[in-house]
Short mmCIF file of C-alpha atoms in Angstrom, two decimals:
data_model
loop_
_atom_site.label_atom_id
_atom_site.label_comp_id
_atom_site.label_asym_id
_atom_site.label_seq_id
_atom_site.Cartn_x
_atom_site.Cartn_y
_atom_site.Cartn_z
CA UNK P 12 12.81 11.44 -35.97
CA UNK P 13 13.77 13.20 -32.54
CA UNK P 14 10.35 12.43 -31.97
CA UNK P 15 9.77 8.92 -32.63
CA UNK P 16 13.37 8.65 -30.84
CA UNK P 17 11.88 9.99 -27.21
CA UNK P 18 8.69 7.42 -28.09
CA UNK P 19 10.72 4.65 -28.48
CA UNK P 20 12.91 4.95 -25.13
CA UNK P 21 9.72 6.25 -23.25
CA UNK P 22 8.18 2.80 -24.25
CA UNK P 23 11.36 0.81 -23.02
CA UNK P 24 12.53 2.35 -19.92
CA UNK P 25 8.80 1.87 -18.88
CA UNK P 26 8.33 -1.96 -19.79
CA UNK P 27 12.07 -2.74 -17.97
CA UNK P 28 11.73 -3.08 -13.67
CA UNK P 29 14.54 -0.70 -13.54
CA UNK P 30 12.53 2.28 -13.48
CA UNK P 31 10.21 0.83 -10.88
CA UNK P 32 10.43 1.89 -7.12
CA UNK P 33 9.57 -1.68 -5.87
CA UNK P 34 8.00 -2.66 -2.82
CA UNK P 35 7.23 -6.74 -1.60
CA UNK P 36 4.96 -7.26 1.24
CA UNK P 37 4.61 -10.42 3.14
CA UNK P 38 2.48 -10.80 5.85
CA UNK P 39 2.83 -14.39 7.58
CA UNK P 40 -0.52 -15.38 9.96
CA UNK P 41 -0.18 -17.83 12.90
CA UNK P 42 -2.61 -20.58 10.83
CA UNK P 43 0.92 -20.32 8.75
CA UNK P 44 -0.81 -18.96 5.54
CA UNK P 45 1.01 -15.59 3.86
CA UNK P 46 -0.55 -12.99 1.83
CA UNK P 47 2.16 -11.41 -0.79
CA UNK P 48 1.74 -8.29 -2.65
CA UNK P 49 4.64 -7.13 -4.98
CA UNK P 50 4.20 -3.45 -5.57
CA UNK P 51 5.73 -1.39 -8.65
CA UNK P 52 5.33 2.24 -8.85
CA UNK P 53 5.93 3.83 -12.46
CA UNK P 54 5.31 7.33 -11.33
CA UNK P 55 8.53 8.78 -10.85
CA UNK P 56 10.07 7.40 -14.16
CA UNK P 57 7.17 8.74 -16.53
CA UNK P 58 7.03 12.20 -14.28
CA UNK P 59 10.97 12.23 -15.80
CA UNK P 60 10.08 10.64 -19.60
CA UNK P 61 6.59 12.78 -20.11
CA UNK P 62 8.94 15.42 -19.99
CA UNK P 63 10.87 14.89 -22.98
CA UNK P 64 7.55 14.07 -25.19
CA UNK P 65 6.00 16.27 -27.63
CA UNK P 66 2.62 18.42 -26.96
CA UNK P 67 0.91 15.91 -29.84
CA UNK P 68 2.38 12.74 -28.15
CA UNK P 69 1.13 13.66 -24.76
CA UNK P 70 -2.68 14.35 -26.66
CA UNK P 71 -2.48 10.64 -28.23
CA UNK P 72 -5.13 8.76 -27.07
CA UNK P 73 -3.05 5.80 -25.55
CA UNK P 74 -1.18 8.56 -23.03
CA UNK P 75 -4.91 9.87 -22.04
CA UNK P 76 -6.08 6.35 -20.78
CA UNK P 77 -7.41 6.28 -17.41
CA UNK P 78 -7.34 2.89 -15.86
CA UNK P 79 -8.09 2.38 -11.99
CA UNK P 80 -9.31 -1.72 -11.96
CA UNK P 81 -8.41 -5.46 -10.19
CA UNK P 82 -8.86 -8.42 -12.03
CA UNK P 83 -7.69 -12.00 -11.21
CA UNK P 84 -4.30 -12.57 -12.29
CA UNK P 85 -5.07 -16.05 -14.32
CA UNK P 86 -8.14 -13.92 -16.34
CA UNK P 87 -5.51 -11.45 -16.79
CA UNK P 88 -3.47 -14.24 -18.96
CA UNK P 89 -3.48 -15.04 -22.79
CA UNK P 90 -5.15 -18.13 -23.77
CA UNK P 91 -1.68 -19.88 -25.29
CA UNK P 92 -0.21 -19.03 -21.69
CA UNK P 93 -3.33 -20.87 -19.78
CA UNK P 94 -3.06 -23.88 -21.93
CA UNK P 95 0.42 -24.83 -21.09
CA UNK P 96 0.12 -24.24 -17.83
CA UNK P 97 0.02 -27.30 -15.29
CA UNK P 98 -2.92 -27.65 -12.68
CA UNK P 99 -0.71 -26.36 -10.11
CA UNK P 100 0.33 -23.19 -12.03
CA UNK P 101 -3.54 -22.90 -12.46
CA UNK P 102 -4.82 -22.39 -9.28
CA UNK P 103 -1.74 -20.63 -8.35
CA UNK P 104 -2.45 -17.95 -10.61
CA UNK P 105 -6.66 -18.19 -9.74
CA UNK P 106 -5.55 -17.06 -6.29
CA UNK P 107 -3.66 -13.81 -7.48
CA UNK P 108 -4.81 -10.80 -8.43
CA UNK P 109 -3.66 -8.18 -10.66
CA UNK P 110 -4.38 -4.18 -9.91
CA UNK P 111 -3.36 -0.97 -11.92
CA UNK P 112 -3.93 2.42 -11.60
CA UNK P 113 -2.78 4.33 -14.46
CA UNK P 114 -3.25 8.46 -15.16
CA UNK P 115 -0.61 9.09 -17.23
CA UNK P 116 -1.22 12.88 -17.76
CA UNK P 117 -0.73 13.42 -13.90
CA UNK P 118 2.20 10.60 -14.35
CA UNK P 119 0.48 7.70 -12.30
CA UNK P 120 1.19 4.43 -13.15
CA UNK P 121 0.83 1.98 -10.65
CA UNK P 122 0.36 -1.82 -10.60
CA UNK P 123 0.19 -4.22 -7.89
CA UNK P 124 0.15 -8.64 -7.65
CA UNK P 125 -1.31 -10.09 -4.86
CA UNK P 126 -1.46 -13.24 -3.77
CA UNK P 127 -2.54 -15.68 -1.24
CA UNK P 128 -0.93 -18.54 -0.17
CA UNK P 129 -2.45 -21.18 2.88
CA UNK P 130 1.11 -22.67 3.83
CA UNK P 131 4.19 -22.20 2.96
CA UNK P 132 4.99 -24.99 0.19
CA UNK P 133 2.93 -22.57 -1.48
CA UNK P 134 4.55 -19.73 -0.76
CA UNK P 135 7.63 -21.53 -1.91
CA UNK P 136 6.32 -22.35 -5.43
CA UNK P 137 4.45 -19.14 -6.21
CA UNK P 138 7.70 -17.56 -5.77
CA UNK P 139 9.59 -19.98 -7.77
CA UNK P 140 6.70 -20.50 -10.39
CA UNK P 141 5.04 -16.88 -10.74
CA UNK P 142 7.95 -14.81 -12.23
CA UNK P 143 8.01 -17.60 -14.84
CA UNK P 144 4.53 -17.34 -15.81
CA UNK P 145 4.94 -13.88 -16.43
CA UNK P 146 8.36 -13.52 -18.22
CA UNK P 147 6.81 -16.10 -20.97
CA UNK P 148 3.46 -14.44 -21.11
CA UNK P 149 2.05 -10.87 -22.66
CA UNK P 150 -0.92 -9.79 -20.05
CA UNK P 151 -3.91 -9.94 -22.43
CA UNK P 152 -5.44 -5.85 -22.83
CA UNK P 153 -7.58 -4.52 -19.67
CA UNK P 154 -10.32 -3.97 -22.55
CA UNK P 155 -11.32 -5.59 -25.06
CA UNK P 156 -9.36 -4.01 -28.47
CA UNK P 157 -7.15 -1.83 -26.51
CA UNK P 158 -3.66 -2.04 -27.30
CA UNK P 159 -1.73 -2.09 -24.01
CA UNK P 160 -0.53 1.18 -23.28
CA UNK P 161 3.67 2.43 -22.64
CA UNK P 162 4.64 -1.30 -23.64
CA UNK P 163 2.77 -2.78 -20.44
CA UNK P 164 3.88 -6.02 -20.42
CA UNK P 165 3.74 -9.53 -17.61
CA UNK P 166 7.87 -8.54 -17.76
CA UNK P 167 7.28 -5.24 -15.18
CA UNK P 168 5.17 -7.45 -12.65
CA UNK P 169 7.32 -9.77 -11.08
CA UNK P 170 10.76 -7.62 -11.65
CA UNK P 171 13.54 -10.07 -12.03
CA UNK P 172 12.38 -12.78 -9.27
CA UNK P 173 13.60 -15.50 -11.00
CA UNK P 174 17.49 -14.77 -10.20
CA UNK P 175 16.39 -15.71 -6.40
CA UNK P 176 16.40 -19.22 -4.87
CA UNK P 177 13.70 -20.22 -2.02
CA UNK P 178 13.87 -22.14 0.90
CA UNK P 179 10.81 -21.43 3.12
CA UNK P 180 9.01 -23.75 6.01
CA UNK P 181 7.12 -22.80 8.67
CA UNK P 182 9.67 -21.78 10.73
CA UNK P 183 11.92 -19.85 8.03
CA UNK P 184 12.58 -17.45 4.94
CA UNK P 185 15.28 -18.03 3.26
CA UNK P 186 15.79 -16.09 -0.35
CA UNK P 187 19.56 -16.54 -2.24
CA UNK P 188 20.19 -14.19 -4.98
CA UNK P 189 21.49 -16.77 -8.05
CA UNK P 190 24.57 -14.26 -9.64
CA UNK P 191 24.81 -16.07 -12.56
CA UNK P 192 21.04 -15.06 -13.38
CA UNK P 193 21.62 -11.89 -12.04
CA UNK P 194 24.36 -10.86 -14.27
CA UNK P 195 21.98 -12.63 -16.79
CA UNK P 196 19.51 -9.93 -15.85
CA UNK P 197 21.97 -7.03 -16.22
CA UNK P 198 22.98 -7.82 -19.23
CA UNK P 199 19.82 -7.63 -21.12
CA UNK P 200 19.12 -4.46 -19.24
CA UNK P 201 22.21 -2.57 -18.49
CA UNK P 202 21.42 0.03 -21.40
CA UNK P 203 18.05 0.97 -19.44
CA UNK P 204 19.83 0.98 -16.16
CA UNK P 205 22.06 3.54 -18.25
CA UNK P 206 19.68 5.35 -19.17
CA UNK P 207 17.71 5.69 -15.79
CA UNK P 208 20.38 6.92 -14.19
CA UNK P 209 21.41 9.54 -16.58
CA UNK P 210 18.35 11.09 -16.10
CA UNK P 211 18.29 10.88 -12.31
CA UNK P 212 15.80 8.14 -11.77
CA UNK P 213 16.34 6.36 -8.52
CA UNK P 214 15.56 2.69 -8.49
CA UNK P 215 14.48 1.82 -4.42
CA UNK P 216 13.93 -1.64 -3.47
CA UNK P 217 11.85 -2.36 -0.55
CA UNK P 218 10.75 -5.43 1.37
CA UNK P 219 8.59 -5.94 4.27
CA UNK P 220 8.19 -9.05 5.99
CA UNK P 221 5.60 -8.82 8.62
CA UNK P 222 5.39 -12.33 11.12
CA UNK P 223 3.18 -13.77 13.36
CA UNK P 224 5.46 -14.51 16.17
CA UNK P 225 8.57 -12.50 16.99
CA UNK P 226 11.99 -13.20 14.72
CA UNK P 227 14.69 -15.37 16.22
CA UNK P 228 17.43 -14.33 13.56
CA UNK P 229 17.90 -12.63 10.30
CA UNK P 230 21.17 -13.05 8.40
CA UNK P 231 21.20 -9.83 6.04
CA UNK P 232 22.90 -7.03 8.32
CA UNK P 233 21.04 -4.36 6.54
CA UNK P 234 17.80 -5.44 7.15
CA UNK P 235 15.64 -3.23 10.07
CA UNK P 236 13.70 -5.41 12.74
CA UNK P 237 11.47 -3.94 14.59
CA UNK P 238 11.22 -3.86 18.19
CA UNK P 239 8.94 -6.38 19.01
CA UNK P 240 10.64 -8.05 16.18
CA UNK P 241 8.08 -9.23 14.07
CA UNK P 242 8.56 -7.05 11.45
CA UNK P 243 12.09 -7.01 9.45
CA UNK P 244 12.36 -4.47 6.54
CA UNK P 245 15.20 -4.34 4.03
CA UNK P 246 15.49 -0.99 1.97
CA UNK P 247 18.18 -0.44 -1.09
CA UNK P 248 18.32 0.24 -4.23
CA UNK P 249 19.62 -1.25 -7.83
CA UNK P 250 22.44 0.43 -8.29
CA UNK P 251 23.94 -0.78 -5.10
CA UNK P 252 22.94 -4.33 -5.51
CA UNK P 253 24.01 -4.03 -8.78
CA UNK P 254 27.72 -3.43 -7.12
CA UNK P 255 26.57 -6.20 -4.53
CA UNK P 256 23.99 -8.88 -5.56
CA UNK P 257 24.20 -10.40 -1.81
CA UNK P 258 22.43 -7.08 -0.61
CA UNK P 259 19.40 -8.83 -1.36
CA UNK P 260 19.79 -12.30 0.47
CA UNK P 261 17.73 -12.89 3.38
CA UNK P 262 17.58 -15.56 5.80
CA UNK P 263 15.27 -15.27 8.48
CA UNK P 264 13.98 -17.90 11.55
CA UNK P 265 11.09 -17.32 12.79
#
């Protein structure tokens, strides 16, 4: 029972984004496109959770699968999910990518989303349509007949974007954090928060915003801009934006 008791909360800590360390990237060109990558790093939580498995648990064959691959993020979606989705969503999706490296004997487990976008209405949607897409979705297996392995699912990709309201242009970034949905968020995951920190997982939140032209003002007093100021970074973590949700707003003229 002890057993299947460690399985069990090994499997849900590691399908919930609060034992990711979380990184987004944006890198905005001067033709006004972006390229996004959201970044979620597993590692440190399973280094912590392999630890309380068995010997026979950590011989199974799903915790010796070796995965190292990119595929395109709309392939990477079940065939209900691609149905229902509208033309827009479609190509959307077509110009993401999905890439995981997984070793979980030497407790690697990392998966990265890219994406593309040429302006930035784009940019705008694919953040307001993406997390969406992959809270109502179940990633199909990276191999035909595997089952997906430590409860991978679409949830851990795009870690709780939805509580965040956009307002981008060329000449701005603005992101709002949406309480309401964020104490909607905590709620459903507050146990696994619990739990994380109880066993001294941290929970960092990065995000890099990389521009074209230098930054006339950013809003967020945390945030780090660079001295030619076309780089601003913001660095926290969960538990204080769980204490302060505003942490996490940005709004940034460029």
């Amino acid at each position: 029972m002890k057993k299947l008791y460690f399985l069990v909360l090994f499997f849900v800590l590691c399908s919930l984004s609060s034992c990711l360390d979380i990184e987004e990237h944006y890198t905005f060109k001067q033709d006004g496109s972006c390229d996004v990558k959201y970044g979620f790093d597993m590692s440190s939580a399973i280094s912590v959770l392999t630890n309380l498995l068995s010997d026979s648990l950590r011989e199974t064959p799903q915790f010796s699968l070796v995965k190292d691959t990119t595929l395109n993020f709309y392939s990477a979606l079940p065939d209900s999910t691609q149905q229902k989705m509208t033309p827009d969503d479609i190509n959307m999706a077509k110009a993401s990518d999905l890439s995981i490296k997984m070793d979980l004997k030497k407790s690697i487990m990392k998966v990265n989303v890219t994406h593309s976008a040429k302006n930035s209405a784009e940019l705008e949607y694919y953040l307001k349509h993406i997390s969406k897409i992959s809270m109502d979705s179940q990633l199909k297996t990276l191999q035909k007949g595997e089952k997906p392995p430590v409860g991978f699912s679409a949830q851990q990709l795009i870690a709780g974007e939805d509580y965040y309201t956009y307002e981008i242009t060329p000449h701005k970034f603005y992101r709002i954090i949406d309480k309401d949905k964020f104490n909607a968020f905590l709620k459903k995951t507050q146990s696994a928060f619990t739990m994380a920190k109880a066993m001294l997982i941290d929970m960092p939140y990065k995000v890099i915003l990389n521009f074209a032209r230098p930054v006339k003002k950013v809003n967020n007093p945390k945030a780090i801009v660079s001295a030619d100021r076309k780089r601003v970074t913001l660095i926290t973590n969960m538990d204080d934006v769980m204490k302060n949700p505003s942490l996490m707003n940005l709004k940034i003229d460029f």
